[in-house]
Every structure is written in structure tokens, then in C-alpha cells.
Amino acid sequence: MKCLVINLENVRCTWNSQGTPDVNYNFSSWFKAENERSCAEYLTDNGTNIGCKRPYTKLQRFYPFYTTLRYGRETYLKEHDLKGKVMLNPPTNLTVKNGSDFNLWFYWNQTDKHCVEYQVRVRINNGSWEFSPVYLGQSFCQNLPSSTARYELQVRSRIEHSCGESEVWSDWSEPVVWGFNNTTDTNKGHEAMPVWTAVLYVAAAITLLLLVMILLHNERIKIILIPPLPKPVLNSSDVEDWFHFSKGLIKEGFNANFSERACTVREYQPVSRSDSNSSDSSVLTTTTDQTDCSIAIAVNEPEDTSAPFYTHVIASEEGQQVSA
């Protein structure tokens, strides 16, 4: 035996959960502090009683409810708690609208709007259903829908917690569809998205064209946005015009045609007195051939004025010896 309060209007009890019975049972029921009453309206299947529908008032669902089934000498008595057994009718008149915020809005109606909560399920392109959290209200927003997708939505309802939460959801509503292969009366909303998309594309193209025209005709903006690159031009044959002369350096003193004869650099190292006294007859000479250069520098050595060697420029091109 299973009893439900249908849409807060009547109580419906059925006893065919395991199949249609072989005999017709007689049904009677009563709420607490009420007299037993026989069924006034049976539900039948091929002439066999499978359920009963009886009147009901809203507050009675919080009272204990009793039922009996009788056939001959057989009697089955059962007590029911109907507080959490309320089954509402599914929402009706589902509509869809493409909002000015570019979101997709779904709306529906409910017979009794008081103390009702809803759950929505949506699927895209006939994929799997996605369920929303349970919430109050009679609208649902699908954020930024794709104009190339097909959206299908259904909603169901039940009594919410503040009014004695029901354990039973209503059946799912009839689906409403928006998008490609649309078979509902929501073609108006379907056509709105491509129109808005076209308007956005046209506005973007016009804006880009205006910016290009402004850039081409306004030289000042063009210079700010695209600064010109300097082009080096040799207007003077003097190479010194290419350089920036710092303070203290006279430009006239720079001679681009300066040349100097190559010289030979020799390097020697002083010998200590103790070594020179030990051998009076010996003469220590140190000769290091260096590459001819115009400036006397030490090869492969850092410039250090404290280094213990000296450079000497030999005037003649033939090698000479320097004795210490």
C-alpha cells in the first residue's frame, strides 16, 4: 500500500506496486480523530480495483492516516505519515526568452506557488543532463548560450522545508527547446541571437575602419602611435661628423687622415744588483719580439701602471739589444 498527497488536493492510495491483484479489494481510510470512510472513487485497471482517491484538507497531512484493505475475511491495516509524501503537479507553460543581457531565460508556472522549490535540468546538443541546485523562484538563467548549440530544459517542483519538506518530487515538466533543430514555439528567441551577433560584427568592423581612417589622416596621432625610425644619411665626407665629442675633446684635433709609421716594440726587465755583481763579465739581455704597432702596449697583459716592466721605442727598424 502506497499513499501520496497529490498537489495538496486529495489523497491517492494504490496497492498495485507488485502488479494488478487477482481480486477486487474494498478500501477504507480515515485520519486521526475522524471516522472510517469507504472509498468513494476507485482507480481501476481492466475492471480491477488498484487504488482509491479521497478528499483531503491541507492541514490533515500532518495527522496520522490509516488505511484498510478487505477481501472476504482478509483485512490489511496500515498507518501512514503523509507529511513528507506530497507530490505536486509538474510546472507548466515553460517559455524561453533571449534576454537583453545575452543570457537565455526560462520561465514557468506552478499551480500553487506558496512554499514550493524547484530543480532544473539542462542538456546541450542531446548530451547528458546537467542538474541545477534546488532553489526558489520560477525562472532559470543559462549564461551566455552558444548560438550554434541546442538547449533543452525541464523543471520539477516539491514542497520546501519551511512548509514541511516533501520527500517526493513532481514529475518533470514538458521540455522546452532553444537553438538548432528547434521544434517548440520559441523560434522568436532563436532568431534573436544571430541578429545580435551580426550587429556586433558590423559595429566592430565600422569602428576598426574609422580608427584606420583617423590614423591615416591625422599625422600627429600617427607619429604618437607609430614613431618614425631615424634614417642615417652621410651628408659629410668627414668621418668625425658621425661621432659625439665629449667635453675637453676638440673636434678640429681629430684628423681622419692621421697615419704613423709602424714601430718595433722591445721589452726588457731590470736585473737586481746582486745578480749583476755576481757576474761582472756577463751581460744579461732580455729581448722580446713584439708585433709592430702604432701604440706601445703589453701583449696579453692588463693595463697596469704598477707592473715591473718598461717599454722602449727603438727608432731604427733593425733590432738592437738593451743591456741592463
PDB file of C-alpha atoms in Angstrom:
ATOM      1  CA  MET A   1       0.000   0.000   0.000  1.00  0.00           C
ATOM      2  CA  LYS A   2       1.380   3.417  -1.020  1.00  0.00           C
ATOM      3  CA  CYS A   3      -0.364   6.726  -0.307  1.00  0.00           C
ATOM      4  CA  LEU A   4       0.524  10.204  -1.632  1.00  0.00           C
ATOM      5  CA  VAL A   5      -0.993  13.656  -1.232  1.00  0.00           C
ATOM      6  CA  ILE A   6      -1.489  14.811  -4.834  1.00  0.00           C
ATOM      7  CA  ASN A   7      -0.878  18.540  -5.337  1.00  0.00           C
ATOM      8  CA  LEU A   8      -2.328  19.235  -1.856  1.00  0.00           C
ATOM      9  CA  GLU A   9      -5.784  18.461  -3.240  1.00  0.00           C
ATOM     10  CA  ASN A  10      -6.549  14.796  -2.481  1.00  0.00           C
ATOM     11  CA  VAL A  11      -5.023  11.580  -1.162  1.00  0.00           C
ATOM     12  CA  ARG A  12      -4.318   8.790  -3.617  1.00  0.00           C
ATOM     13  CA  CYS A  13      -3.591   5.302  -2.347  1.00  0.00           C
ATOM     14  CA  THR A  14      -2.582   2.411  -4.624  1.00  0.00           C
ATOM     15  CA  TRP A  15      -1.912  -1.274  -3.978  1.00  0.00           C
ATOM     16  CA  ASN A  16      -0.629  -2.490  -7.326  1.00  0.00           C
ATOM     17  CA  SER A  17       3.116  -1.859  -6.883  1.00  0.00           C
ATOM     18  CA  GLN A  18       3.713  -5.601  -7.381  1.00  0.00           C
ATOM     19  CA  GLY A  19       1.214  -5.944 -10.197  1.00  0.00           C
ATOM     20  CA  THR A  20      -2.524  -5.917 -10.644  1.00  0.00           C
ATOM     21  CA  PRO A  21      -4.167  -8.049  -7.919  1.00  0.00           C
ATOM     22  CA  ASP A  22      -6.324 -11.034  -8.820  1.00  0.00           C
ATOM     23  CA  VAL A  23      -9.291  -9.862  -6.727  1.00  0.00           C
ATOM     24  CA  ASN A  24     -11.083  -6.632  -6.004  1.00  0.00           C
ATOM     25  CA  TYR A  25     -10.249  -5.315  -2.561  1.00  0.00           C
ATOM     26  CA  ASN A  26     -12.530  -2.968  -0.663  1.00  0.00           C
ATOM     27  CA  PHE A  27     -10.711   0.127   0.600  1.00  0.00           C
ATOM     28  CA  SER A  28     -11.490   2.346   3.581  1.00  0.00           C
ATOM     29  CA  SER A  29      -9.464   5.076   5.339  1.00  0.00           C
ATOM     30  CA  TRP A  30      -9.528   7.801   7.990  1.00  0.00           C
ATOM     31  CA  PHE A  31      -7.354  10.450   9.591  1.00  0.00           C
ATOM     32  CA  LYS A  32      -6.823  10.640  13.314  1.00  0.00           C
ATOM     33  CA  ALA A  33      -9.924  11.896  15.167  1.00  0.00           C
ATOM     34  CA  GLU A  34     -12.007  11.023  12.113  1.00  0.00           C
ATOM     35  CA  ASN A  35     -14.468   8.206  11.411  1.00  0.00           C
ATOM     36  CA  GLU A  36     -13.582   5.457   8.975  1.00  0.00           C
ATOM     37  CA  ARG A  37     -14.996   6.013   5.485  1.00  0.00           C
ATOM     38  CA  SER A  38     -15.273   3.751   2.447  1.00  0.00           C
ATOM     39  CA  CYS A  39     -13.682   4.688  -0.850  1.00  0.00           C
ATOM     40  CA  ALA A  40     -15.882   6.934  -2.962  1.00  0.00           C
ATOM     41  CA  GLU A  41     -13.701   6.853  -6.123  1.00  0.00           C
ATOM     42  CA  TYR A  42     -11.721   3.755  -7.080  1.00  0.00           C
ATOM     43  CA  LEU A  43      -8.856   3.618  -9.566  1.00  0.00           C
ATOM     44  CA  THR A  44      -9.179   0.563 -11.770  1.00  0.00           C
ATOM     45  CA  ASP A  45      -7.165  -1.435 -14.284  1.00  0.00           C
ATOM     46  CA  ASN A  46      -9.224  -3.609 -16.612  1.00  0.00           C
ATOM     47  CA  GLY A  47     -12.061  -3.640 -14.128  1.00  0.00           C
ATOM     48  CA  THR A  48      -9.864  -4.484 -11.107  1.00  0.00           C
ATOM     49  CA  ASN A  49      -9.523  -2.046  -8.241  1.00  0.00           C
ATOM     50  CA  ILE A  50      -5.880  -0.885  -7.895  1.00  0.00           C
ATOM     51  CA  GLY A  51      -6.298   2.359  -5.926  1.00  0.00           C
ATOM     52  CA  CYS A  52      -8.553   4.940  -4.317  1.00  0.00           C
ATOM     53  CA  LYS A  53      -8.725   8.728  -4.363  1.00  0.00           C
ATOM     54  CA  ARG A  54     -10.308  10.504  -1.396  1.00  0.00           C
ATOM     55  CA  PRO A  55     -10.841  14.148  -0.311  1.00  0.00           C
ATOM     56  CA  TYR A  56      -8.237  15.935   1.770  1.00  0.00           C
ATOM     57  CA  THR A  57      -7.617  19.243   3.540  1.00  0.00           C
ATOM     58  CA  LYS A  58      -4.161  20.842   3.763  1.00  0.00           C
ATOM     59  CA  LEU A  59      -3.650  20.509   7.494  1.00  0.00           C
ATOM     60  CA  GLN A  60      -4.623  16.836   7.501  1.00  0.00           C
ATOM     61  CA  ARG A  61      -1.294  15.755   6.009  1.00  0.00           C
ATOM     62  CA  PHE A  62       0.304  16.376   9.412  1.00  0.00           C
ATOM     63  CA  TYR A  63      -2.049  13.838  11.067  1.00  0.00           C
ATOM     64  CA  PRO A  64      -1.647  10.061  11.112  1.00  0.00           C
ATOM     65  CA  PHE A  65      -3.525   8.399   8.269  1.00  0.00           C
ATOM     66  CA  TYR A  66      -4.918   4.860   8.401  1.00  0.00           C
ATOM     67  CA  THR A  67      -5.995   2.517   5.587  1.00  0.00           C
ATOM     68  CA  THR A  68      -7.570  -0.940   5.384  1.00  0.00           C
ATOM     69  CA  LEU A  69      -7.924  -3.434   2.551  1.00  0.00           C
ATOM     70  CA  ARG A  70     -10.553  -6.132   2.863  1.00  0.00           C
ATOM     71  CA  TYR A  71     -11.409  -9.150   0.794  1.00  0.00           C
ATOM     72  CA  GLY A  72     -13.637 -11.730   2.403  1.00  0.00           C
ATOM     73  CA  ARG A  73     -12.112 -12.474   5.783  1.00  0.00           C
ATOM     74  CA  GLU A  74      -8.740 -10.875   4.873  1.00  0.00           C
ATOM     75  CA  THR A  75      -8.068  -7.422   6.340  1.00  0.00           C
ATOM     76  CA  TYR A  76      -4.866  -5.403   5.969  1.00  0.00           C
ATOM     77  CA  LEU A  77      -4.441  -2.360   8.234  1.00  0.00           C
ATOM     78  CA  LYS A  78      -1.629   0.202   7.797  1.00  0.00           C
ATOM     79  CA  GLU A  79      -0.670   3.600   9.280  1.00  0.00           C
ATOM     80  CA  HIS A  80       0.871   6.326   7.043  1.00  0.00           C
ATOM     81  CA  ASP A  81       2.789   9.569   7.659  1.00  0.00           C
ATOM     82  CA  LEU A  82       1.754  11.905   4.849  1.00  0.00           C
ATOM     83  CA  LYS A  83       3.773  14.980   5.849  1.00  0.00           C
ATOM     84  CA  GLY A  84       6.658  14.093   3.520  1.00  0.00           C
ATOM     85  CA  LYS A  85       4.504  12.375   0.883  1.00  0.00           C
ATOM     86  CA  VAL A  86       3.238  15.401  -1.025  1.00  0.00           C
ATOM     87  CA  MET A  87       3.582  15.145  -4.805  1.00  0.00           C
ATOM     88  CA  LEU A  88       2.941  18.379  -6.671  1.00  0.00           C
ATOM     89  CA  ASN A  89       1.879  18.651 -10.281  1.00  0.00           C
ATOM     90  CA  PRO A  90       4.801  19.446 -12.607  1.00  0.00           C
ATOM     91  CA  PRO A  91       5.304  23.086 -13.667  1.00  0.00           C
ATOM     92  CA  THR A  92       3.514  24.174 -16.830  1.00  0.00           C
ATOM     93  CA  ASN A  93       3.747  26.786 -19.604  1.00  0.00           C
ATOM     94  CA  LEU A  94       7.517  26.722 -19.970  1.00  0.00           C
ATOM     95  CA  THR A  95       8.798  29.554 -22.141  1.00  0.00           C
ATOM     96  CA  VAL A  96      12.254  30.687 -23.199  1.00  0.00           C
ATOM     97  CA  LYS A  97      13.494  34.199 -23.913  1.00  0.00           C
ATOM     98  CA  ASN A  98      16.819  35.570 -25.097  1.00  0.00           C
ATOM     99  CA  GLY A  99      17.411  38.451 -22.693  1.00  0.00           C
ATOM    100  CA  SER A 100      18.991  41.832 -23.370  1.00  0.00           C
ATOM    101  CA  ASP A 101      21.924  40.676 -21.208  1.00  0.00           C
ATOM    102  CA  PHE A 102      22.694  37.976 -23.842  1.00  0.00           C
ATOM    103  CA  ASN A 103      21.642  35.238 -21.386  1.00  0.00           C
ATOM    104  CA  LEU A 104      18.935  32.663 -22.004  1.00  0.00           C
ATOM    105  CA  TRP A 105      15.982  32.913 -19.600  1.00  0.00           C
ATOM    106  CA  PHE A 106      13.435  30.139 -18.930  1.00  0.00           C
ATOM    107  CA  TYR A 107      10.102  30.780 -17.198  1.00  0.00           C
ATOM    108  CA  TRP A 108       7.264  28.522 -15.993  1.00  0.00           C
ATOM    109  CA  ASN A 109       4.034  28.483 -13.968  1.00  0.00           C
ATOM    110  CA  GLN A 110       3.072  26.492 -10.865  1.00  0.00           C
ATOM    111  CA  THR A 111      -0.486  25.771  -9.691  1.00  0.00           C
ATOM    112  CA  ASP A 112       0.306  26.561  -6.052  1.00  0.00           C
ATOM    113  CA  LYS A 113       3.292  28.915  -5.803  1.00  0.00           C
ATOM    114  CA  HIS A 114       3.420  29.030  -1.996  1.00  0.00           C
ATOM    115  CA  CYS A 115       6.174  27.012  -0.255  1.00  0.00           C
ATOM    116  CA  VAL A 116       7.493  25.493  -3.491  1.00  0.00           C
ATOM    117  CA  GLU A 117      11.098  24.902  -4.560  1.00  0.00           C
ATOM    118  CA  TYR A 118      12.403  23.863  -7.965  1.00  0.00           C
ATOM    119  CA  GLN A 119      15.126  21.936  -9.684  1.00  0.00           C
ATOM    120  CA  VAL A 120      16.132  22.400 -13.326  1.00  0.00           C
ATOM    121  CA  ARG A 121      17.956  20.063 -15.658  1.00  0.00           C
ATOM    122  CA  VAL A 122      19.521  21.177 -18.935  1.00  0.00           C
ATOM    123  CA  ARG A 123      21.210  19.292 -21.722  1.00  0.00           C
ATOM    124  CA  ILE A 124      23.118  20.688 -24.669  1.00  0.00           C
ATOM    125  CA  ASN A 125      23.065  19.088 -28.109  1.00  0.00           C
ATOM    126  CA  ASN A 126      21.288  15.983 -26.751  1.00  0.00           C
ATOM    127  CA  GLY A 127      24.141  15.318 -24.339  1.00  0.00           C
ATOM    128  CA  SER A 128      23.838  14.255 -20.716  1.00  0.00           C
ATOM    129  CA  TRP A 129      21.570  16.138 -18.318  1.00  0.00           C
ATOM    130  CA  GLU A 130      23.112  18.729 -16.001  1.00  0.00           C
ATOM    131  CA  PHE A 131      21.155  19.405 -12.780  1.00  0.00           C
ATOM    132  CA  SER A 132      20.922  22.779 -11.061  1.00  0.00           C
ATOM    133  CA  PRO A 133      20.898  23.185  -7.265  1.00  0.00           C
ATOM    134  CA  VAL A 134      17.478  23.337  -5.602  1.00  0.00           C
ATOM    135  CA  TYR A 135      16.255  26.939  -5.358  1.00  0.00           C
ATOM    136  CA  LEU A 136      13.154  29.115  -5.030  1.00  0.00           C
ATOM    137  CA  GLY A 137      11.741  31.128  -7.922  1.00  0.00           C
ATOM    138  CA  GLN A 138      10.100  30.469 -11.257  1.00  0.00           C
ATOM    139  CA  SER A 139      12.882  31.327 -13.686  1.00  0.00           C
ATOM    140  CA  PHE A 140      16.248  29.957 -14.711  1.00  0.00           C
ATOM    141  CA  CYS A 141      19.163  31.657 -16.461  1.00  0.00           C
ATOM    142  CA  GLN A 142      21.554  29.936 -18.872  1.00  0.00           C
ATOM    143  CA  ASN A 143      24.626  32.139 -19.055  1.00  0.00           C
ATOM    144  CA  LEU A 144      25.886  33.233 -22.489  1.00  0.00           C
ATOM    145  CA  PRO A 145      24.438  30.432 -24.607  1.00  0.00           C
ATOM    146  CA  SER A 146      26.149  29.419 -27.820  1.00  0.00           C
ATOM    147  CA  SER A 147      24.280  30.333 -30.987  1.00  0.00           C
ATOM    148  CA  THR A 148      25.399  27.046 -32.556  1.00  0.00           C
ATOM    149  CA  ALA A 149      24.092  24.772 -29.768  1.00  0.00           C
ATOM    150  CA  ARG A 150      20.702  23.255 -28.944  1.00  0.00           C
ATOM    151  CA  TYR A 151      19.436  23.666 -25.362  1.00  0.00           C
ATOM    152  CA  GLU A 152      16.723  21.512 -23.805  1.00  0.00           C
ATOM    153  CA  LEU A 153      15.331  22.263 -20.346  1.00  0.00           C
ATOM    154  CA  GLN A 154      12.916  20.618 -17.887  1.00  0.00           C
ATOM    155  CA  VAL A 155      11.898  21.597 -14.353  1.00  0.00           C
ATOM    156  CA  ARG A 156      10.259  19.842 -11.399  1.00  0.00           C
ATOM    157  CA  SER A 157       8.954  21.018  -8.024  1.00  0.00           C
ATOM    158  CA  ARG A 158       8.228  19.981  -4.443  1.00  0.00           C
ATOM    159  CA  ILE A 159       7.176  21.442  -1.062  1.00  0.00           C
ATOM    160  CA  GLU A 160      10.133  23.237   0.531  1.00  0.00           C
ATOM    161  CA  HIS A 161      11.494  22.888   4.059  1.00  0.00           C
ATOM    162  CA  SER A 162       9.696  25.770   5.791  1.00  0.00           C
ATOM    163  CA  CYS A 163       6.316  24.211   4.990  1.00  0.00           C
ATOM    164  CA  GLY A 164       7.183  20.616   5.846  1.00  0.00           C
ATOM    165  CA  GLU A 165       9.611  19.425   3.176  1.00  0.00           C
ATOM    166  CA  SER A 166       8.338  16.713   0.924  1.00  0.00           C
ATOM    167  CA  GLU A 167      10.423  13.671   0.032  1.00  0.00           C
ATOM    168  CA  VAL A 168       8.704  13.367  -3.322  1.00  0.00           C
ATOM    169  CA  TRP A 169       9.440  15.470  -6.413  1.00  0.00           C
ATOM    170  CA  SER A 170       6.855  16.146  -9.038  1.00  0.00           C
ATOM    171  CA  ASP A 171       7.242  14.627 -12.479  1.00  0.00           C
ATOM    172  CA  TRP A 172       9.475  16.511 -14.894  1.00  0.00           C
ATOM    173  CA  SER A 173       7.709  19.155 -16.938  1.00  0.00           C
ATOM    174  CA  GLU A 174       7.372  19.056 -20.688  1.00  0.00           C
ATOM    175  CA  PRO A 175      10.710  20.059 -22.235  1.00  0.00           C
ATOM    176  CA  VAL A 176      11.313  23.426 -23.833  1.00  0.00           C
ATOM    177  CA  VAL A 177      13.947  23.676 -26.566  1.00  0.00           C
ATOM    178  CA  TRP A 178      16.023  26.590 -27.846  1.00  0.00           C
ATOM    179  CA  GLY A 179      18.596  26.515 -30.624  1.00  0.00           C
ATOM    180  CA  PHE A 180      19.162  24.441 -33.742  1.00  0.00           C
ATOM    181  CA  ASN A 181      16.515  21.862 -34.700  1.00  0.00           C
ATOM    182  CA  ASN A 182      14.074  23.848 -32.577  1.00  0.00           C
ATOM    183  CA  THR A 183      10.669  22.140 -32.531  1.00  0.00           C
ATOM    184  CA  THR A 184       8.916  24.345 -29.946  1.00  0.00           C
ATOM    185  CA  ASP A 185       7.256  27.735 -30.209  1.00  0.00           C
ATOM    186  CA  THR A 186      10.432  29.513 -29.243  1.00  0.00           C
ATOM    187  CA  ASN A 187      11.644  30.402 -32.743  1.00  0.00           C
ATOM    188  CA  LYS A 188      11.477  34.071 -31.897  1.00  0.00           C
ATOM    189  CA  GLY A 189      14.101  33.680 -29.209  1.00  0.00           C
ATOM    190  CA  HIS A 190      16.157  31.500 -31.536  1.00  0.00           C
ATOM    191  CA  GLU A 191      16.283  34.180 -34.236  1.00  0.00           C
ATOM    192  CA  ALA A 192      17.370  36.909 -31.819  1.00  0.00           C
ATOM    193  CA  MET A 193      20.859  35.532 -31.245  1.00  0.00           C
ATOM    194  CA  PRO A 194      22.091  35.589 -34.894  1.00  0.00           C
ATOM    195  CA  VAL A 195      20.718  39.145 -35.288  1.00  0.00           C
ATOM    196  CA  TRP A 196      22.615  40.376 -32.249  1.00  0.00           C
ATOM    197  CA  THR A 197      25.743  38.597 -33.428  1.00  0.00           C
ATOM    198  CA  ALA A 198      25.556  40.241 -36.851  1.00  0.00           C
ATOM    199  CA  VAL A 199      25.047  43.678 -35.272  1.00  0.00           C
ATOM    200  CA  LEU A 200      28.134  43.211 -33.103  1.00  0.00           C
ATOM    201  CA  TYR A 201      30.258  42.159 -36.067  1.00  0.00           C
ATOM    202  CA  VAL A 202      29.135  45.167 -38.149  1.00  0.00           C
ATOM    203  CA  ALA A 203      29.760  47.602 -35.278  1.00  0.00           C
ATOM    204  CA  ALA A 204      33.246  46.187 -34.723  1.00  0.00           C
ATOM    205  CA  ALA A 205      34.108  46.484 -38.444  1.00  0.00           C
ATOM    206  CA  ILE A 206      32.889  50.099 -38.637  1.00  0.00           C
ATOM    207  CA  THR A 207      34.856  51.043 -35.517  1.00  0.00           C
ATOM    208  CA  LEU A 208      38.040  49.487 -36.906  1.00  0.00           C
ATOM    209  CA  LEU A 209      37.593  51.294 -40.242  1.00  0.00           C
ATOM    210  CA  LEU A 210      37.120  54.659 -38.514  1.00  0.00           C
ATOM    211  CA  LEU A 211      40.269  54.153 -36.446  1.00  0.00           C
ATOM    212  CA  VAL A 212      42.300  53.378 -39.576  1.00  0.00           C
ATOM    213  CA  MET A 213      40.985  56.488 -41.351  1.00  0.00           C
ATOM    214  CA  ILE A 214      41.778  58.701 -38.364  1.00  0.00           C
ATOM    215  CA  LEU A 215      45.263  57.245 -38.172  1.00  0.00           C
ATOM    216  CA  LEU A 216      45.975  57.896 -41.855  1.00  0.00           C
ATOM    217  CA  HIS A 217      44.656  61.475 -41.915  1.00  0.00           C
ATOM    218  CA  ASN A 218      45.965  62.731 -38.582  1.00  0.00           C
ATOM    219  CA  GLU A 219      49.734  62.995 -38.786  1.00  0.00           C
ATOM    220  CA  ARG A 220      50.124  63.831 -35.094  1.00  0.00           C
ATOM    221  CA  ILE A 221      48.316  60.673 -33.946  1.00  0.00           C
ATOM    222  CA  LYS A 222      50.283  58.661 -36.490  1.00  0.00           C
ATOM    223  CA  ILE A 223      53.589  59.943 -35.064  1.00  0.00           C
ATOM    224  CA  ILE A 224      52.454  59.168 -31.498  1.00  0.00           C
ATOM    225  CA  LEU A 225      51.268  55.673 -32.306  1.00  0.00           C
ATOM    226  CA  ILE A 226      53.994  54.829 -34.840  1.00  0.00           C
ATOM    227  CA  PRO A 227      57.126  56.929 -34.128  1.00  0.00           C
ATOM    228  CA  PRO A 228      59.363  57.252 -37.230  1.00  0.00           C
ATOM    229  CA  LEU A 229      62.711  55.491 -37.259  1.00  0.00           C
ATOM    230  CA  PRO A 230      65.794  57.658 -37.920  1.00  0.00           C
ATOM    231  CA  LYS A 231      67.484  57.136 -41.306  1.00  0.00           C
ATOM    232  CA  PRO A 232      71.269  57.696 -41.230  1.00  0.00           C
ATOM    233  CA  VAL A 233      72.478  59.807 -44.200  1.00  0.00           C
ATOM    234  CA  LEU A 234      76.129  60.636 -44.854  1.00  0.00           C
ATOM    235  CA  ASN A 235      75.959  64.287 -45.852  1.00  0.00           C
ATOM    236  CA  SER A 236      79.603  64.882 -44.960  1.00  0.00           C
ATOM    237  CA  SER A 237      82.673  63.082 -46.118  1.00  0.00           C
ATOM    238  CA  ASP A 238      84.318  63.688 -42.762  1.00  0.00           C
ATOM    239  CA  VAL A 239      84.035  60.661 -40.562  1.00  0.00           C
ATOM    240  CA  GLU A 240      84.321  62.801 -37.422  1.00  0.00           C
ATOM    241  CA  ASP A 241      80.791  64.113 -38.053  1.00  0.00           C
ATOM    242  CA  TRP A 242      79.484  60.668 -37.140  1.00  0.00           C
ATOM    243  CA  PHE A 243      80.728  60.874 -33.564  1.00  0.00           C
ATOM    244  CA  HIS A 244      79.693  62.786 -30.488  1.00  0.00           C
ATOM    245  CA  PHE A 245      82.621  64.617 -28.970  1.00  0.00           C
ATOM    246  CA  SER A 246      82.699  64.871 -25.194  1.00  0.00           C
ATOM    247  CA  LYS A 247      83.824  67.926 -23.278  1.00  0.00           C
ATOM    248  CA  GLY A 248      87.529  68.640 -23.492  1.00  0.00           C
ATOM    249  CA  LEU A 249      87.902  66.946 -26.873  1.00  0.00           C
ATOM    250  CA  ILE A 250      88.375  69.382 -29.713  1.00  0.00           C
ATOM    251  CA  LYS A 251      86.724  68.301 -32.912  1.00  0.00           C
ATOM    252  CA  GLU A 252      89.328  70.064 -35.006  1.00  0.00           C
ATOM    253  CA  GLY A 253      92.016  67.980 -33.346  1.00  0.00           C
ATOM    254  CA  PHE A 254      90.534  64.825 -34.800  1.00  0.00           C
ATOM    255  CA  ASN A 255      92.280  64.025 -38.079  1.00  0.00           C
ATOM    256  CA  ALA A 256      90.614  61.352 -40.108  1.00  0.00           C
ATOM    257  CA  ASN A 257      93.703  61.054 -42.342  1.00  0.00           C
ATOM    258  CA  PHE A 258      96.144  60.546 -39.452  1.00  0.00           C
ATOM    259  CA  SER A 259      98.836  57.912 -40.061  1.00  0.00           C
ATOM    260  CA  GLU A 260     102.018  56.947 -38.279  1.00  0.00           C
ATOM    261  CA  ARG A 261     104.913  54.753 -39.290  1.00  0.00           C
ATOM    262  CA  ALA A 262     104.920  51.377 -37.663  1.00  0.00           C
ATOM    263  CA  CYS A 263     107.482  50.834 -34.947  1.00  0.00           C
ATOM    264  CA  THR A 264     109.071  47.874 -33.240  1.00  0.00           C
ATOM    265  CA  VAL A 265     108.464  47.399 -29.527  1.00  0.00           C
ATOM    266  CA  ARG A 266     111.022  45.781 -27.312  1.00  0.00           C
ATOM    267  CA  GLU A 267     110.524  44.816 -23.696  1.00  0.00           C
ATOM    268  CA  TYR A 268     113.175  44.374 -21.042  1.00  0.00           C
ATOM    269  CA  GLN A 269     113.164  43.526 -17.376  1.00  0.00           C
ATOM    270  CA  PRO A 270     115.573  45.138 -14.852  1.00  0.00           C
ATOM    271  CA  VAL A 271     118.041  42.828 -13.126  1.00  0.00           C
ATOM    272  CA  SER A 272     118.831  43.144  -9.406  1.00  0.00           C
ATOM    273  CA  ARG A 273     122.262  44.340  -8.255  1.00  0.00           C
ATOM    274  CA  SER A 274     123.089  41.062  -6.559  1.00  0.00           C
ATOM    275  CA  ASP A 275     122.784  39.251  -9.831  1.00  0.00           C
ATOM    276  CA  SER A 276     124.840  41.848 -11.694  1.00  0.00           C
ATOM    277  CA  ASN A 277     127.674  41.780  -9.093  1.00  0.00           C
ATOM    278  CA  SER A 278     127.959  38.034  -9.162  1.00  0.00           C
ATOM    279  CA  SER A 279     128.997  38.146 -12.749  1.00  0.00           C
ATOM    280  CA  ASP A 280     130.771  41.301 -13.880  1.00  0.00           C
ATOM    281  CA  SER A 281     131.722  39.916 -17.196  1.00  0.00           C
ATOM    282  CA  SER A 282     128.350  38.535 -18.071  1.00  0.00           C
ATOM    283  CA  VAL A 283     125.809  40.650 -19.732  1.00  0.00           C
ATOM    284  CA  LEU A 284     122.109  39.800 -19.240  1.00  0.00           C
ATOM    285  CA  THR A 285     119.980  40.761 -22.123  1.00  0.00           C
ATOM    286  CA  THR A 286     116.304  40.202 -22.485  1.00  0.00           C
ATOM    287  CA  THR A 287     114.905  40.524 -25.926  1.00  0.00           C
ATOM    288  CA  THR A 288     111.228  40.002 -26.629  1.00  0.00           C
ATOM    289  CA  ASP A 289     109.963  40.409 -30.124  1.00  0.00           C
ATOM    290  CA  GLN A 290     106.635  42.086 -30.353  1.00  0.00           C
ATOM    291  CA  THR A 291     104.376  42.705 -33.249  1.00  0.00           C
ATOM    292  CA  ASP A 292     104.849  46.086 -34.875  1.00  0.00           C
ATOM    293  CA  CYS A 293     102.210  48.555 -33.662  1.00  0.00           C
ATOM    294  CA  SER A 294     101.499  52.222 -33.528  1.00  0.00           C
ATOM    295  CA  ILE A 295     100.886  52.256 -29.782  1.00  0.00           C
ATOM    296  CA  ALA A 296     103.239  50.565 -27.334  1.00  0.00           C
ATOM    297  CA  ILE A 297     101.248  48.106 -25.178  1.00  0.00           C
ATOM    298  CA  ALA A 298     101.986  44.851 -23.349  1.00  0.00           C
ATOM    299  CA  VAL A 299     100.693  41.764 -25.133  1.00  0.00           C
ATOM    300  CA  ASN A 300      98.090  39.679 -23.306  1.00  0.00           C
ATOM    301  CA  GLU A 301      98.546  41.735 -20.146  1.00  0.00           C
ATOM    302  CA  PRO A 302      96.087  44.106 -18.463  1.00  0.00           C
ATOM    303  CA  GLU A 303      96.907  47.764 -18.371  1.00  0.00           C
ATOM    304  CA  ASP A 304      98.658  48.278 -15.031  1.00  0.00           C
ATOM    305  CA  THR A 305     100.978  51.174 -14.363  1.00  0.00           C
ATOM    306  CA  SER A 306     102.494  49.366 -11.406  1.00  0.00           C
ATOM    307  CA  ALA A 307     103.788  46.448 -13.475  1.00  0.00           C
ATOM    308  CA  PRO A 308     107.564  45.932 -13.135  1.00  0.00           C
ATOM    309  CA  PHE A 309     108.493  46.399 -16.796  1.00  0.00           C
ATOM    310  CA  TYR A 310     109.134  49.250 -19.152  1.00  0.00           C
ATOM    311  CA  THR A 311     108.650  49.730 -22.838  1.00  0.00           C
ATOM    312  CA  HIS A 312     111.210  51.398 -25.055  1.00  0.00           C
ATOM    313  CA  VAL A 313     110.667  52.511 -28.582  1.00  0.00           C
ATOM    314  CA  ILE A 314     113.644  51.848 -30.864  1.00  0.00           C
ATOM    315  CA  ALA A 315     113.993  54.373 -33.589  1.00  0.00           C
ATOM    316  CA  SER A 316     115.736  52.137 -36.007  1.00  0.00           C
ATOM    317  CA  GLU A 317     113.949  49.328 -37.805  1.00  0.00           C
ATOM    318  CA  GLU A 318     116.777  46.877 -37.141  1.00  0.00           C
ATOM    319  CA  GLY A 319     116.747  45.002 -33.847  1.00  0.00           C
ATOM    320  CA  GLN A 320     119.048  46.226 -31.083  1.00  0.00           C
ATOM    321  CA  GLN A 321     119.938  44.778 -27.700  1.00  0.00           C
ATOM    322  CA  VAL A 322     119.285  46.520 -24.461  1.00  0.00           C
ATOM    323  CA  SER A 323     121.681  45.568 -21.749  1.00  0.00           C
ATOM    324  CA  ALA A 324     120.943  46.032 -18.106  1.00  0.00           C
TER     325      ALA A 324
END
